[in-house]
Amino acid sequence: MKKSLLLGLTAIMLVGCSSGDGASVATDDGLEKVRVILDWTPNTNHTGLYVAKELGLYEELGLDVEIVQPPEGGALALVGAGQAEFAISFQEELGPAITAQNPLPVVAVASIIDHNVSGIISLEEAGIDSPAKLEGMRYASWDTPFEISIISAIMERDGGDFSNVEVIPNTVTDVISALQTDVDAIWVIKLL
């Protein structure tokens, strides 16, 4: 039962990406060292990883799993460089990473969420209730080609023009404070 639970949790939680180099390191106690880099601050999307670790399920399978908080913009790159075996990522980052002209040597392993949970949000008083109403607004952007293409397309289909949006580099860690002071809209990932 525990092995089934662990395998299920691992398959679900490790949206990771593996460099595929086959390199592994054994610890002094004979466990295989595995590093998992999160996509963000630990949150409910990562619960399965922490539960499996706390229950000792990884050790039962001979794994010493280290869960690591991510550097800014570097989880996938670290896996691609062989510095970790897995990373949690999201569709908006993984797609461009594996389809770029110089793609990262990573592969998608599994999904921890069965549907996309991202979206563009704003405060109600900003009056942004459709993509076209982003015109003239300050938008916090990760400035990825994937993101810009999507927003440009949805604005155009709604009668708007993305070139009329003030794009601000997204360094937001507190979304609500940013919306109250610095930006009018931001693309976020909803925590489950």
CSV table of C-alpha atoms in Angstrom, one decimal:
chain,number,residue,atom,x,y,z
A,1,MET,CA,0.0,0.0,0.0
A,2,LYS,CA,2.7,2.5,1.0
A,3,LYS,CA,4.7,1.7,-2.2
A,4,SER,CA,1.6,2.3,-4.3
A,5,LEU,CA,0.9,5.6,-2.5
A,6,LEU,CA,4.5,6.7,-2.9
A,7,LEU,CA,4.6,5.8,-6.6
A,8,GLY,CA,1.3,7.6,-7.1
A,9,LEU,CA,2.4,10.7,-5.2
A,10,THR,CA,5.7,10.8,-7.0
A,11,ALA,CA,4.1,10.3,-10.4
A,12,ILE,CA,1.7,13.1,-9.7
A,13,MET,CA,4.0,15.5,-8.0
A,14,LEU,CA,7.2,15.3,-10.1
A,15,VAL,CA,6.2,17.4,-13.0
A,16,GLY,CA,9.8,17.4,-13.2
A,17,CYS,CA,12.1,17.3,-15.9
A,18,SER,CA,15.0,14.9,-16.0
A,19,SER,CA,18.3,15.6,-17.7
A,20,GLY,CA,18.4,12.0,-18.6
A,21,ASP,CA,22.1,11.7,-18.0
A,22,GLY,CA,21.6,8.7,-15.6
A,23,ALA,CA,23.9,10.1,-13.0
A,24,SER,CA,23.0,9.4,-9.5
A,25,VAL,CA,24.7,9.7,-6.2
A,26,ALA,CA,24.4,7.3,-3.3
A,27,THR,CA,24.4,8.7,0.3
A,28,ASP,CA,26.5,7.1,3.1
A,29,ASP,CA,23.5,5.1,4.1
A,30,GLY,CA,23.1,3.6,0.6
A,31,LEU,CA,20.1,5.8,-0.4
A,32,GLU,CA,20.1,7.3,-3.9
A,33,LYS,CA,20.2,11.1,-3.6
A,34,VAL,CA,17.5,12.9,-5.6
A,35,ARG,CA,17.0,16.6,-5.7
A,36,VAL,CA,13.6,18.2,-6.5
A,37,ILE,CA,13.5,21.9,-7.2
A,38,LEU,CA,10.2,23.6,-6.5
A,39,ASP,CA,8.7,26.1,-8.9
A,40,TRP,CA,7.9,28.6,-6.1
A,41,THR,CA,7.7,29.0,-2.4
A,42,PRO,CA,6.4,25.7,-0.8
A,43,ASN,CA,2.6,25.7,-1.2
A,44,THR,CA,-0.4,23.3,-1.4
A,45,ASN,CA,0.7,22.2,-4.9
A,46,HIS,CA,3.7,20.6,-3.3
A,47,THR,CA,1.9,18.8,-0.5
A,48,GLY,CA,2.4,15.3,-1.8
A,49,LEU,CA,6.2,15.7,-1.9
A,50,TYR,CA,6.3,16.8,1.7
A,51,VAL,CA,3.9,14.1,2.9
A,52,ALA,CA,5.8,11.3,1.2
A,53,LYS,CA,9.1,12.6,2.7
A,54,GLU,CA,7.6,13.0,6.2
A,55,LEU,CA,6.1,9.5,6.1
A,56,GLY,CA,9.5,8.0,5.1
A,57,LEU,CA,8.1,6.7,1.8
A,58,TYR,CA,11.0,7.8,-0.3
A,59,GLU,CA,13.5,6.0,2.0
A,60,GLU,CA,11.5,2.8,1.7
A,61,LEU,CA,12.2,2.9,-2.0
A,62,GLY,CA,15.9,3.7,-1.4
A,63,LEU,CA,15.7,7.4,-2.1
A,64,ASP,CA,17.1,10.4,-0.2
A,65,VAL,CA,14.9,13.1,-1.6
A,66,GLU,CA,16.0,16.7,-1.0
A,67,ILE,CA,13.3,19.3,-1.7
A,68,VAL,CA,14.9,22.6,-2.7
A,69,GLN,CA,13.3,26.1,-3.1
A,70,PRO,CA,14.0,27.5,-6.5
A,71,PRO,CA,16.5,30.2,-7.5
A,72,GLU,CA,14.9,33.0,-9.4
A,73,GLY,CA,14.2,31.7,-12.9
A,74,GLY,CA,16.4,28.7,-12.7
A,75,ALA,CA,14.7,25.4,-11.8
A,76,LEU,CA,14.5,24.0,-15.3
A,77,ALA,CA,18.0,25.3,-16.2
A,78,LEU,CA,19.4,23.5,-13.1
A,79,VAL,CA,17.9,20.2,-14.2
A,80,GLY,CA,19.1,20.8,-17.7
A,81,ALA,CA,22.6,21.3,-16.4
A,82,GLY,CA,22.4,18.1,-14.3
A,83,GLN,CA,22.3,19.9,-10.9
A,84,ALA,CA,19.0,18.3,-10.0
A,85,GLU,CA,17.0,15.3,-11.2
A,86,PHE,CA,13.6,16.9,-11.1
A,87,ALA,CA,11.9,20.3,-11.0
A,88,ILE,CA,8.4,21.4,-10.6
A,89,SER,CA,7.4,23.7,-13.4
A,90,PHE,CA,4.3,25.0,-15.2
A,91,GLN,CA,3.0,24.9,-18.8
A,92,GLU,CA,3.9,28.5,-19.5
A,93,GLU,CA,7.6,27.8,-18.7
A,94,LEU,CA,8.0,24.3,-19.8
A,95,GLY,CA,6.6,24.7,-23.4
A,96,PRO,CA,9.1,27.4,-24.4
A,97,ALA,CA,12.0,25.6,-22.6
A,98,ILE,CA,11.7,22.5,-24.7
A,99,THR,CA,10.7,24.1,-28.0
A,100,ALA,CA,13.2,27.0,-28.1
A,101,GLN,CA,15.9,27.2,-30.8
A,102,ASN,CA,18.3,26.0,-28.1
A,103,PRO,CA,16.0,23.8,-26.0
A,104,LEU,CA,16.9,22.7,-22.5
A,105,PRO,CA,17.6,19.0,-22.3
A,106,VAL,CA,14.6,18.2,-20.1
A,107,VAL,CA,11.5,16.2,-20.5
A,108,ALA,CA,8.1,16.4,-18.9
A,109,VAL,CA,7.6,13.5,-16.6
A,110,ALA,CA,4.1,14.0,-15.0
A,111,SER,CA,1.6,16.6,-14.0
A,112,ILE,CA,0.7,17.6,-10.5
A,113,ILE,CA,-2.4,19.5,-11.7
A,114,ASP,CA,-4.8,18.2,-14.3
A,115,HIS,CA,-5.6,21.5,-15.9
A,116,ASN,CA,-4.0,24.9,-16.3
A,117,VAL,CA,-4.6,27.1,-13.2
A,118,SER,CA,-3.1,30.3,-14.4
A,119,GLY,CA,-4.8,33.5,-15.3
A,120,ILE,CA,-4.6,37.3,-15.5
A,121,ILE,CA,-5.9,39.1,-12.5
A,122,SER,CA,-6.5,42.7,-11.6
A,123,LEU,CA,-8.4,44.6,-8.8
A,124,GLU,CA,-12.1,45.1,-9.5
A,125,GLU,CA,-11.7,48.8,-9.4
A,126,ALA,CA,-9.2,48.7,-12.3
A,127,GLY,CA,-12.2,47.9,-14.6
A,128,ILE,CA,-10.3,45.2,-16.5
A,129,ASP,CA,-13.1,42.7,-17.3
A,130,SER,CA,-11.9,41.7,-20.7
A,131,PRO,CA,-8.6,41.3,-22.5
A,132,ALA,CA,-9.1,44.5,-24.6
A,133,LYS,CA,-9.3,46.5,-21.4
A,134,LEU,CA,-5.7,45.9,-20.7
A,135,GLU,CA,-5.0,48.7,-23.1
A,136,GLY,CA,-3.5,51.7,-21.3
A,137,MET,CA,-2.8,49.6,-18.2
A,138,ARG,CA,0.4,48.5,-16.5
A,139,TYR,CA,0.9,44.8,-16.9
A,140,ALA,CA,3.6,42.9,-14.9
A,141,SER,CA,5.2,40.5,-17.4
A,142,TRP,CA,7.6,37.6,-17.2
A,143,ASP,CA,8.4,38.8,-20.8
A,144,THR,CA,8.5,35.3,-22.3
A,145,PRO,CA,7.6,34.9,-25.9
A,146,PHE,CA,4.9,32.4,-24.9
A,147,GLU,CA,3.2,34.8,-22.5
A,148,ILE,CA,3.5,37.8,-24.9
A,149,SER,CA,2.0,35.8,-27.8
A,150,ILE,CA,-0.9,34.6,-25.7
A,151,ILE,CA,-1.8,38.0,-24.3
A,152,SER,CA,-1.3,39.7,-27.7
A,153,ALA,CA,-3.6,37.2,-29.4
A,154,ILE,CA,-6.4,37.3,-26.8
A,155,MET,CA,-6.3,41.1,-26.8
A,156,GLU,CA,-6.5,41.2,-30.6
A,157,ARG,CA,-9.4,38.8,-30.7
A,158,ASP,CA,-11.2,41.0,-28.1
A,159,GLY,CA,-10.5,44.2,-30.2
A,160,GLY,CA,-7.5,45.4,-28.2
A,161,ASP,CA,-3.9,46.2,-29.1
A,162,PHE,CA,-1.1,44.8,-26.9
A,163,SER,CA,1.3,47.6,-28.1
A,164,ASN,CA,-0.8,50.0,-26.0
A,165,VAL,CA,-0.1,48.1,-22.7
A,166,GLU,CA,2.7,49.3,-20.5
A,167,VAL,CA,4.7,46.2,-19.8
A,168,ILE,CA,6.6,46.2,-16.5
A,169,PRO,CA,9.1,43.5,-15.6
A,170,ASN,CA,7.5,41.1,-13.2
A,171,THR,CA,9.4,40.9,-9.9
A,172,VAL,CA,6.2,40.6,-7.9
A,173,THR,CA,6.3,38.5,-4.7
A,174,ASP,CA,3.2,40.0,-3.1
A,175,VAL,CA,0.5,40.1,-5.8
A,176,ILE,CA,-2.1,42.1,-3.9
A,177,SER,CA,0.4,44.8,-2.8
A,178,ALA,CA,1.6,45.1,-6.4
A,179,LEU,CA,-1.9,45.5,-7.7
A,180,GLN,CA,-2.6,48.2,-5.2
A,181,THR,CA,0.5,50.2,-6.0
A,182,ASP,CA,2.6,49.2,-9.0
A,183,VAL,CA,0.6,47.3,-11.7
A,184,ASP,CA,-2.9,47.0,-12.9
A,185,ALA,CA,-2.8,43.4,-14.0
A,186,ILE,CA,-0.6,40.3,-13.6
A,187,TRP,CA,-0.6,36.7,-14.8
A,188,VAL,CA,-0.7,34.4,-11.7
A,189,ILE,CA,-0.8,30.7,-10.9
A,190,LYS,CA,-3.6,29.8,-8.6
A,191,LEU,CA,-2.7,27.5,-5.7
A,192,LEU,CA,-5.0,24.6,-5.1
